[in-house]
mmCIF file of C-alpha atoms and ligand atoms in Angstrom:
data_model
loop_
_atom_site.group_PDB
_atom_site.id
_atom_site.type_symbol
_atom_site.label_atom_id
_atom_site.label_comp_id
_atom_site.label_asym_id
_atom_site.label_seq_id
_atom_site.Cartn_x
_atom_site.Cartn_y
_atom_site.Cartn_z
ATOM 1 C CA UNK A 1 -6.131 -0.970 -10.987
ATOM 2 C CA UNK A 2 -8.580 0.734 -13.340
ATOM 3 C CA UNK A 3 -10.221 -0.623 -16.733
ATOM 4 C CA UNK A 4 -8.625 1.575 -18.969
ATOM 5 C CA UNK A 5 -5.066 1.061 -20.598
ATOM 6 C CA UNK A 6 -2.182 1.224 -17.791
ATOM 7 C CA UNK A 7 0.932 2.464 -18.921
ATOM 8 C CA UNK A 8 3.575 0.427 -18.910
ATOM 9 C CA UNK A 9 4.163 0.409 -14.271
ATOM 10 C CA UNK A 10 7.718 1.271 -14.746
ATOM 11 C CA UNK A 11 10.111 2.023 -12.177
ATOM 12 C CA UNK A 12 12.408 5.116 -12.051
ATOM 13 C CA UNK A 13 15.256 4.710 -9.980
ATOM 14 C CA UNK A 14 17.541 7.624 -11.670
ATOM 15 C CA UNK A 15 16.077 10.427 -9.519
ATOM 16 C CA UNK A 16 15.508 9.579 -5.947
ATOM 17 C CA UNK A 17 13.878 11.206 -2.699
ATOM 18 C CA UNK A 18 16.087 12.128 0.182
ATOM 19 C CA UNK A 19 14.443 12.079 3.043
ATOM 20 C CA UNK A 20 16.546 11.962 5.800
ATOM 21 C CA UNK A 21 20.498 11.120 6.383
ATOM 22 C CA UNK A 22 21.085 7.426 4.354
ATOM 23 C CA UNK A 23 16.691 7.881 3.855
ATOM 24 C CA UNK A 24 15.727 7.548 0.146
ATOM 25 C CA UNK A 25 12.640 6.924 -1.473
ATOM 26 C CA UNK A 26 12.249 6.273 -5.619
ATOM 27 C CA UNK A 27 9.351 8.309 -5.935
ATOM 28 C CA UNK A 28 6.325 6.682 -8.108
ATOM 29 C CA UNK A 29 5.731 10.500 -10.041
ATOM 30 C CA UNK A 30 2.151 10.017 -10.437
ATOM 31 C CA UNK A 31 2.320 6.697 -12.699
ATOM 32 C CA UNK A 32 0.063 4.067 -11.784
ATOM 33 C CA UNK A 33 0.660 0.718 -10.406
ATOM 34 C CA UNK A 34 4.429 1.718 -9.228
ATOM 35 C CA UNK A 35 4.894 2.155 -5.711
ATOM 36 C CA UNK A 36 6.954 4.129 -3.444
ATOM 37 C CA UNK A 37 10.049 2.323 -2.869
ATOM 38 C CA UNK A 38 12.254 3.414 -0.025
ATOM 39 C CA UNK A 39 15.887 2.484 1.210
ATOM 40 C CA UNK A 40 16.766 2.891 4.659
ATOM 41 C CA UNK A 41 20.697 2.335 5.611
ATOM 42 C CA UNK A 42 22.415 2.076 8.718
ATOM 43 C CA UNK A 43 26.032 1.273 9.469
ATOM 44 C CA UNK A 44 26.012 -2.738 8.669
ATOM 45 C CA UNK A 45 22.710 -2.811 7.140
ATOM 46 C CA UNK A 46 20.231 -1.300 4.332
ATOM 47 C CA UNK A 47 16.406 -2.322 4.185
ATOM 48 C CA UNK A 48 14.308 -1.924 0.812
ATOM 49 C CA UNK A 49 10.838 -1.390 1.295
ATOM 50 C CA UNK A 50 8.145 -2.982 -1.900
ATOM 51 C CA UNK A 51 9.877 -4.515 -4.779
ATOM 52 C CA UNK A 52 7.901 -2.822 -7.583
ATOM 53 C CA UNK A 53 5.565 -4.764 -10.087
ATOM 54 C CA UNK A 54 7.833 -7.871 -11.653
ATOM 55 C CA UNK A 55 11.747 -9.250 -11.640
ATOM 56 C CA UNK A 56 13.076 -6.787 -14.412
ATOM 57 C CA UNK A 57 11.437 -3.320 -11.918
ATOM 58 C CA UNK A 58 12.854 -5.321 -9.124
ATOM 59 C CA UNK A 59 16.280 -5.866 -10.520
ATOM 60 C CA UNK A 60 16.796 -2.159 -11.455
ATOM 61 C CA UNK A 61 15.355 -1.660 -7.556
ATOM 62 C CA UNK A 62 18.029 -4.570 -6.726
ATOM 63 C CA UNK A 63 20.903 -2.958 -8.617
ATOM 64 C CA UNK A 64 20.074 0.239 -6.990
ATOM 65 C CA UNK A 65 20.380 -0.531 -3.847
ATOM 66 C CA UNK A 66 23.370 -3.152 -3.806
ATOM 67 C CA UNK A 67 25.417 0.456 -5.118
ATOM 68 C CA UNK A 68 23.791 2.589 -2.247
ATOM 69 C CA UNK A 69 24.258 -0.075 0.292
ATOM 70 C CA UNK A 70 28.416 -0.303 -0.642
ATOM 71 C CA UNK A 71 29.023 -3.738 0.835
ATOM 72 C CA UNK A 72 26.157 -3.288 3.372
ATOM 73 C CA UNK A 73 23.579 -5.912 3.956
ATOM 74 C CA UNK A 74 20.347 -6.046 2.434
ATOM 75 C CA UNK A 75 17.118 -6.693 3.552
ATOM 76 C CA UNK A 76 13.499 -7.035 1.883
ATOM 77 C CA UNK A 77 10.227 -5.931 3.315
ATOM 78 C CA UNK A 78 7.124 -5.053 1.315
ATOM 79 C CA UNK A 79 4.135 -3.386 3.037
ATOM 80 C CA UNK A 80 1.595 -6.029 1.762
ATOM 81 C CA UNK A 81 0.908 -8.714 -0.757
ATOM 82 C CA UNK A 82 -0.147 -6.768 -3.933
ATOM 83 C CA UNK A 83 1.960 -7.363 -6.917
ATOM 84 C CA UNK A 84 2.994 -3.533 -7.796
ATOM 85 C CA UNK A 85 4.390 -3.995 -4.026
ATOM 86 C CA UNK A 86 5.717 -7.476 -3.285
ATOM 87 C CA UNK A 87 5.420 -9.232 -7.188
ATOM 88 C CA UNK A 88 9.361 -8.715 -7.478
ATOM 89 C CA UNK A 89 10.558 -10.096 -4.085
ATOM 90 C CA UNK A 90 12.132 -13.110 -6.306
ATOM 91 C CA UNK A 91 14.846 -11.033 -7.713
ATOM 92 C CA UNK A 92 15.661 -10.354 -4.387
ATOM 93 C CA UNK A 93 16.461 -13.727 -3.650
ATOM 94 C CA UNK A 94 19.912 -14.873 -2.385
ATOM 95 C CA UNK A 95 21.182 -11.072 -2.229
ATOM 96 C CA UNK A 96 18.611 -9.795 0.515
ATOM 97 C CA UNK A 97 16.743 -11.579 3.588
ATOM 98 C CA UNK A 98 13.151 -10.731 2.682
ATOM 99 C CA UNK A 99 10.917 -10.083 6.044
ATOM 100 C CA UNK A 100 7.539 -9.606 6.569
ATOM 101 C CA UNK A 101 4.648 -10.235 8.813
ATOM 102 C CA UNK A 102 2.896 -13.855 9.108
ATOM 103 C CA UNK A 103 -0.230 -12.145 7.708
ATOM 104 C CA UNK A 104 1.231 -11.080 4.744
ATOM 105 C CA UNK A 105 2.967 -14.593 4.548
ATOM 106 C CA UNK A 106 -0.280 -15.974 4.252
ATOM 107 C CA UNK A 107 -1.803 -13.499 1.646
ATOM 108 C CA UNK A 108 0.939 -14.464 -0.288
ATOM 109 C CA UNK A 109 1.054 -17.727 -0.494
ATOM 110 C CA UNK A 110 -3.067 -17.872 -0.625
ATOM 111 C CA UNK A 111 -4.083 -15.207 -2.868
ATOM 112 C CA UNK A 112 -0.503 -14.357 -4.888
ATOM 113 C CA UNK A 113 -0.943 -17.060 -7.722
ATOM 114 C CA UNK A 114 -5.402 -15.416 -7.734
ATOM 115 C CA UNK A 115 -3.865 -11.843 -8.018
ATOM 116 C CA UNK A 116 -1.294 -12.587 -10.569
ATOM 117 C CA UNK A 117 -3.981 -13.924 -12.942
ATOM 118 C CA UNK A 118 -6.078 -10.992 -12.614
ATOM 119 C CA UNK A 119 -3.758 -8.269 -12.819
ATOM 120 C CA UNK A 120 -2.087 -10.453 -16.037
ATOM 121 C CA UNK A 121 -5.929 -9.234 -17.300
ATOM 122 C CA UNK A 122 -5.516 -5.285 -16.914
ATOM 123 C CA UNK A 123 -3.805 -4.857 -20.122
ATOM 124 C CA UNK A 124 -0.438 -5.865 -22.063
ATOM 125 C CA UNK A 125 2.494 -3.560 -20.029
ATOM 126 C CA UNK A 126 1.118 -5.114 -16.771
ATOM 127 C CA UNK A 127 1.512 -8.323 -17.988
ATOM 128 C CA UNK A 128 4.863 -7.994 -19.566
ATOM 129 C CA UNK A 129 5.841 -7.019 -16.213
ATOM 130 C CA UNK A 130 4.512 -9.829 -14.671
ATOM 131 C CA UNK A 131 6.187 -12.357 -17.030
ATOM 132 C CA UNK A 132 7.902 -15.310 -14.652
ATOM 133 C CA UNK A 133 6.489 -13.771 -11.482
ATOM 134 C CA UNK A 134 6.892 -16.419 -9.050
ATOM 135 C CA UNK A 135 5.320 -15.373 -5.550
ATOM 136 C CA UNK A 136 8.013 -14.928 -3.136
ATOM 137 C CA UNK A 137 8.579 -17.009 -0.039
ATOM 138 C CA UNK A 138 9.918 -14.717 2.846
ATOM 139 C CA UNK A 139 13.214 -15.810 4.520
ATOM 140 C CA UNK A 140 11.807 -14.482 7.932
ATOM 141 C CA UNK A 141 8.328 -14.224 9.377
ATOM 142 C CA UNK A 142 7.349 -12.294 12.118
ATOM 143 C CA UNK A 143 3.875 -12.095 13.828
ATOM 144 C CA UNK A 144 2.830 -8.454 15.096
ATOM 145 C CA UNK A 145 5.923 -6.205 15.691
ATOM 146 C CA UNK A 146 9.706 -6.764 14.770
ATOM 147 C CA UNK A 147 12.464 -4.259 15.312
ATOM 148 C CA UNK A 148 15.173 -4.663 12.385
ATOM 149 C CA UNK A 149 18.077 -3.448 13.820
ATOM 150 C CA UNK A 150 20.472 -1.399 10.397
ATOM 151 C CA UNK A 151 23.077 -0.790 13.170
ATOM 152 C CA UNK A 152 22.894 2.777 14.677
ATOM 153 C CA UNK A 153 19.236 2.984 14.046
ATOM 154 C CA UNK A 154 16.639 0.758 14.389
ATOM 155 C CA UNK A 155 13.312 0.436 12.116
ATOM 156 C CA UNK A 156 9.840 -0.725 13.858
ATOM 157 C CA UNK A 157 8.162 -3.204 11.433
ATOM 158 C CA UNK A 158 4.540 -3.385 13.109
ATOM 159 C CA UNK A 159 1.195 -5.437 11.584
ATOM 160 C CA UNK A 160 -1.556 -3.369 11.966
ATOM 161 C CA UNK A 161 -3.937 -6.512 11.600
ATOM 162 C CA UNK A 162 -6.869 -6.212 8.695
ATOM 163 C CA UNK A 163 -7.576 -2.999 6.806
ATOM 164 C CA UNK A 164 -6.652 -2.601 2.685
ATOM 165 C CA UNK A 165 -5.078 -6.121 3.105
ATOM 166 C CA UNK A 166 -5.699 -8.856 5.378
ATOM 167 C CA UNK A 167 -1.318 -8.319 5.789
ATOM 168 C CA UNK A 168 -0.847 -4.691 5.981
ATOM 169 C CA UNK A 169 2.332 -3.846 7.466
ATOM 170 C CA UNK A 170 3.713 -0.448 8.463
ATOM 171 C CA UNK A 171 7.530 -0.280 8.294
ATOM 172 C CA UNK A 172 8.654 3.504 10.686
ATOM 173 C CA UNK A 173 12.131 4.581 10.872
ATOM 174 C CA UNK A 174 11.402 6.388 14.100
ATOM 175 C CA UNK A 175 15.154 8.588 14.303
ATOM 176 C CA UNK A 176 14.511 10.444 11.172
ATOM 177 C CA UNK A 177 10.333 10.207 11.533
ATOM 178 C CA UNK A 178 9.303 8.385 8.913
ATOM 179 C CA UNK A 179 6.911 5.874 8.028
ATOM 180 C CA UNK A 180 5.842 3.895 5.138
ATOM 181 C CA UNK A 181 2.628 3.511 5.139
ATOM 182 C CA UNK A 182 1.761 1.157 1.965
ATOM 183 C CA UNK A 183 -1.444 1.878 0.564
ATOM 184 C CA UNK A 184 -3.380 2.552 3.979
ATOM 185 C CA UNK A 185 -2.650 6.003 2.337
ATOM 186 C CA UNK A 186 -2.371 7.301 -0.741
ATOM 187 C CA UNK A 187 -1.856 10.988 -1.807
ATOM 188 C CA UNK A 188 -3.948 12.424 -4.137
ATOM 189 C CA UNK A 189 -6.388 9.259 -4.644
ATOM 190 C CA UNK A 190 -9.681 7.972 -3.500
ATOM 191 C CA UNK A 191 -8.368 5.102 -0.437
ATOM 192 C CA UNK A 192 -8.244 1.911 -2.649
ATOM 193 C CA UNK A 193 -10.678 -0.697 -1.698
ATOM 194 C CA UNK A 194 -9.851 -4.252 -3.202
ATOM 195 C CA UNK A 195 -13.352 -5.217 -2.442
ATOM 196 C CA UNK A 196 -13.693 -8.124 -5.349
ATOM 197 C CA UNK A 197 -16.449 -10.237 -4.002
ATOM 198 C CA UNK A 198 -16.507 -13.350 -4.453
ATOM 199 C CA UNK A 199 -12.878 -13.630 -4.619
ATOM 200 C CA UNK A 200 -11.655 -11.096 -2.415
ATOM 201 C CA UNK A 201 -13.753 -9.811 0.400
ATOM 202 C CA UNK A 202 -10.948 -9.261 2.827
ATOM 203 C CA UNK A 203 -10.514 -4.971 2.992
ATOM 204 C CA UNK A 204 -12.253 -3.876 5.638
ATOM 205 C CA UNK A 205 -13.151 -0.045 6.089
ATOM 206 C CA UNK A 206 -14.396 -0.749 9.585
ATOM 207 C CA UNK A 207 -10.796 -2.068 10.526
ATOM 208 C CA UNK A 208 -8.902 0.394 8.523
ATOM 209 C CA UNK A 209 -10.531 3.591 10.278
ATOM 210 C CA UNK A 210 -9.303 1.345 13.745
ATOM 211 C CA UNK A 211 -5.397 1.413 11.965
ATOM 212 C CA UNK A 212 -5.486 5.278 10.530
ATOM 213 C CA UNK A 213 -6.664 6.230 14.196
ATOM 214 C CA UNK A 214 -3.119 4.447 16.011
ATOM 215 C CA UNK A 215 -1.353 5.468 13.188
ATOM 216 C CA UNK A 216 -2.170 9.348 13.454
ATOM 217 C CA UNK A 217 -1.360 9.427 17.545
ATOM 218 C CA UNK A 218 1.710 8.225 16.346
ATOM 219 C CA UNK A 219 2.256 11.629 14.307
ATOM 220 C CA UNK A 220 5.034 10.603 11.792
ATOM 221 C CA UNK A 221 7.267 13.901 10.525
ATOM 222 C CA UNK A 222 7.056 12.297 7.148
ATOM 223 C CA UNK A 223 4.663 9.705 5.463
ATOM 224 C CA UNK A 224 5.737 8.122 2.418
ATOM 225 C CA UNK A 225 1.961 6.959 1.105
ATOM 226 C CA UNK A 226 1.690 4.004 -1.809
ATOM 227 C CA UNK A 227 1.423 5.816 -3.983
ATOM 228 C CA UNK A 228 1.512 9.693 -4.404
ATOM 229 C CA UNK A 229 3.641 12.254 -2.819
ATOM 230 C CA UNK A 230 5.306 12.196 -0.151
ATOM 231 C CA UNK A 231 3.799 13.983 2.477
ATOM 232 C CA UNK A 232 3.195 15.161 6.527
ATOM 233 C CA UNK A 233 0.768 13.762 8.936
ATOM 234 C CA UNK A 234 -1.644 15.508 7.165
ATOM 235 C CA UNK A 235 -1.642 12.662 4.775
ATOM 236 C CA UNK A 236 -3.327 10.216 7.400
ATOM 237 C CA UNK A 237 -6.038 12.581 8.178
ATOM 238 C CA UNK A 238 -7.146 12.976 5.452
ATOM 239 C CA UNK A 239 -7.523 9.043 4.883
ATOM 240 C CA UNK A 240 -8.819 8.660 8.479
ATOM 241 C CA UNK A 241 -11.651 11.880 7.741
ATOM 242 C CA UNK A 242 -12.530 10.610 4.271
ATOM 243 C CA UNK A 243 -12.956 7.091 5.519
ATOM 244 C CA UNK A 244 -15.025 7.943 8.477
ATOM 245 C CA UNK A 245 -17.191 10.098 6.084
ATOM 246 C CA UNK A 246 -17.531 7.284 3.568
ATOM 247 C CA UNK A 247 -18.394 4.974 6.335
ATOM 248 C CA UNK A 248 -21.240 7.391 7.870
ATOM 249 C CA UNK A 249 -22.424 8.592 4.594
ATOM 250 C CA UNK A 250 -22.970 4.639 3.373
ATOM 251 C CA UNK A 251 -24.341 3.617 6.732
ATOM 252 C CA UNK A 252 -26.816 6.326 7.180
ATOM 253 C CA UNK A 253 -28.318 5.374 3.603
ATOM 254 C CA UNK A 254 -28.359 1.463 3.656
ATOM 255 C CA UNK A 255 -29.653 1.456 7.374
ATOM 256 C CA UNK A 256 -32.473 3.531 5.871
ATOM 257 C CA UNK A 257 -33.014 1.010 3.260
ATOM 258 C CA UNK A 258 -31.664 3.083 0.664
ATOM 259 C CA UNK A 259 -31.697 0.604 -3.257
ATOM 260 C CA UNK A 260 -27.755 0.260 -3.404
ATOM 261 C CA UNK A 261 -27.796 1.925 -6.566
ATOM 262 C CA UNK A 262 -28.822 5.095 -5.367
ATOM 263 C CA UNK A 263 -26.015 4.774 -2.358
ATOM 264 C CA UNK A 264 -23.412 4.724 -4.730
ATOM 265 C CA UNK A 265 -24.540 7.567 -6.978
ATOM 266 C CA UNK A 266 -24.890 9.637 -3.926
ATOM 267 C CA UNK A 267 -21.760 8.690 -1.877
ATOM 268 C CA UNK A 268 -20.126 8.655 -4.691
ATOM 269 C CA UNK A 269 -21.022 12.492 -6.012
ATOM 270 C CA UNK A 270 -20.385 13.606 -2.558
ATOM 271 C CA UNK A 271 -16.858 12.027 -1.917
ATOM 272 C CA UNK A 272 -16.105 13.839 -5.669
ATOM 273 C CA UNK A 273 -17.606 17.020 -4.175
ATOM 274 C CA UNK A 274 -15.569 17.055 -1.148
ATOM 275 C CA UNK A 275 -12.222 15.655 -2.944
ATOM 276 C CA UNK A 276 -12.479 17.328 -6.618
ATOM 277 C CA UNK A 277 -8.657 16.951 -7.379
ATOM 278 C CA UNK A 278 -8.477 13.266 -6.057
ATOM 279 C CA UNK A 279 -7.771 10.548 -8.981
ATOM 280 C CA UNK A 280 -9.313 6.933 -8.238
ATOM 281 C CA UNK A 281 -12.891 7.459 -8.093
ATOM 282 C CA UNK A 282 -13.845 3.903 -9.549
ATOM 283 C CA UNK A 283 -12.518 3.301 -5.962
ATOM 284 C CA UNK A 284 -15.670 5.078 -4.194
ATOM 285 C CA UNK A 285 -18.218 2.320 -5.349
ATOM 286 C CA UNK A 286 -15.797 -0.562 -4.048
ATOM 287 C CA UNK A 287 -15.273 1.434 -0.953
ATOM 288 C CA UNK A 288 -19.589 1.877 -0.112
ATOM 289 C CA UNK A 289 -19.429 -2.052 -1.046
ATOM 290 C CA UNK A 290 -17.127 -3.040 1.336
ATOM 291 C CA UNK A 291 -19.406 -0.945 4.172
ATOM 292 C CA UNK A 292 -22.409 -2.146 3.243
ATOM 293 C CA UNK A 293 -20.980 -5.325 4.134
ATOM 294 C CA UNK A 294 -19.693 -4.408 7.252
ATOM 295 C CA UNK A 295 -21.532 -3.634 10.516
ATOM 296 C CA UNK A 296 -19.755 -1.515 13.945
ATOM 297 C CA UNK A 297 -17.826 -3.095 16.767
HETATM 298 ZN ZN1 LIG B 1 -2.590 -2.502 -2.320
#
C-alpha cells in the first residue's frame, strides 16, 4: 500500500516459476499489490497458495490451476487475510476446499469487510479489482499446524501466532524445501508494518522477530517471500537482522525520551543507509510505530 497511484495489481499467470518437480510459483515481477502465488501438486491433489487481489485475478489463478492440476483436486490456502492475498478466495468456491488457520478465520471475518473499504481508497485499478469482493468463508479451519496430505508428498501448514497479521500462516513443502512465507518476508522491501492505529494495531515487531527466529532454524532451500523474488534462506535473515535493528535502534531512542519525530527521521535515515536498494520505505515510520508501542517479553 503506498499513497501514490498503484498500477493496476494484475496477475500474470503466462510465465511461471518452477521450483521443484509439480512446484510452481506465478511470480509477482516487481508489481505492487500482487502476490506470489504458488501451486504445489501431488498425485491426487494440487494446493494453491493466495488468491491474488479480486475474483477476475483469482479466476485467471483458478483457470490456471484446474489445467495444471489435470483432473486433480484442488485446494485453497492463503498465507493471511490481506486482500492482494486472500480477497479472491470466492472464485475459488465450489472448485477448491479453501483451508486456513482459525486465526486467519477470524481476521477475515473481523477485519475483511474494514480492509476492503480502505484498500477500495488507494486509487481506481485497486478498486476495480475489488469490485464484488465478498470475504471468503474457509471450508476447513485448523488451529496451529495441519499436514495436507497431495498424495506422495505432504505440505506442513503451521500458524506462527501474531507477527505482520494477527493470522499469519506459513505453508512448507518440506520434500522439495520450500516455504511460503507470505509477507513475514519480502525481497527487496522495507518488512511491511500494517500498523493503522486506531483501526489496526495488531502487527507486532516484538512477535515477528519471535517467528523469523523458528523460521530460520528451520533453513528452507527456497523461500518464496510476498512479494519479491524468490530467494534462499538468506531472505529470512535479512528480515530477522533488519527487524532486530529496527527494534534496538527505536528502543534505544524512545527509552531515552527521544520526541517521536526525531525517532523516525533517524531510524528511518539509518534503515535507508543500511538498505539503499530496498523499495517500501513509507514502511520504516509504521514499523518504529508499532515498537514504540511495544515493550520486551
Ligand atoms: Zn500483508
Amino acid at each position: 500500500m503506498a499513497a501514490f497511484t498503484i498500477p493496476d495489481p494484475v496477475v500474470d499467470t503466462d510465465d511461471v516459476l518452477e521450483l521443484a518437480a509439480d512446484l510452481v510459483v506465478m511470480p509477482n515481477r516487481g508489481r505492487q499489490l500482487v502476490p506470489n502465488i504458488g501451486i504445489v501438486g501431488g498425485t491426487h491433489s494440487v494446493l494453491v497458495v493466495e488468491t491474488g487481489m479480486g475474483p477476475r485475478n483469482a479466476e485467471n489463478v483458478l483457470a490456471f490451476a484446474t489445467e495444471y492440476a489435470k483432473g486433480r483436486r484442488l485446494y485453497l490456502t492463503t498465507t493471511h487475510f490481506h486482500p492482494e492475498h486472500a480477497f479472491g478466495a470466492q472464485a475459488f468456491a465450489g472448485e477448491a476446499t479453501y483451508l486456513v488457520n482459525g486465526a486467519q478465520a477470524e481476521d477475515l471475518a473481523v477485519k475483511g469487510a474494514g480492509y476492503l473499504q480502505m484498500f477500495r481508497g488507494l486509487g481506481e485499478s485497486v478498486a476495480r479489482r475489488l469490485d464484488g469482493v465478498v470475504p471468503a468463508v474457509p471450508d476447513l479451519v485448523y488451529d496451529d499446524a495441519h499436514e495436507l496430505d497431495l498424495g506422495g508428498r505432504v505440505v506442513r501448514m503451521r500458524a506462527t501466532g501474531r507477527a505482520h497479521s494477527k493470522g499469519d500462516q506459513v505453508v512448507t513443502v518440506p520434500d522439495a524445501g520450500v516455504m511460503f512465507t507470505g509477507d513475514l518476508v519480502e525481497a527487496g522491501q522495507f518488512a511491511i508494518f500494517p500498523w493503522f492505529p486506531p483501526h489496526d494495531t495488531d502487527v507486532s515487531g516484538v512477535r515477528w522477530i519471535e517467528v523469523m527466529e523458528r523460521l530460520v532454524r528451520q533453513d528452507p532451500r527456497v523461500v518464496v517471500p510476498g512479494h519479491g523474488e524468490v530467494g534462499d534462506a538468506g531472505l529470512l535473515t535479512d528480515v530477522h537482522d533488519y527487524l532486530r535493528l529496527l527494534r534496538d535502534e527505536t528502543w534505544r531512542r524512545r527509552d531515552s525520551a527521544t520526541a517521536r519525530e526525531t525517532i523516525v527521521e533517524e531510524v528511518r535515515a539509518l534503515m535507508i543507509e543500511r538498505h539503499p536498494e530496498w523499495e517500501g520505505r513509507e514502511w520504516i515510520e509504521s514499523g518504529v510505530g508499532c515498537l514504540c508501542a511495544e515493550h520486551g517479553a
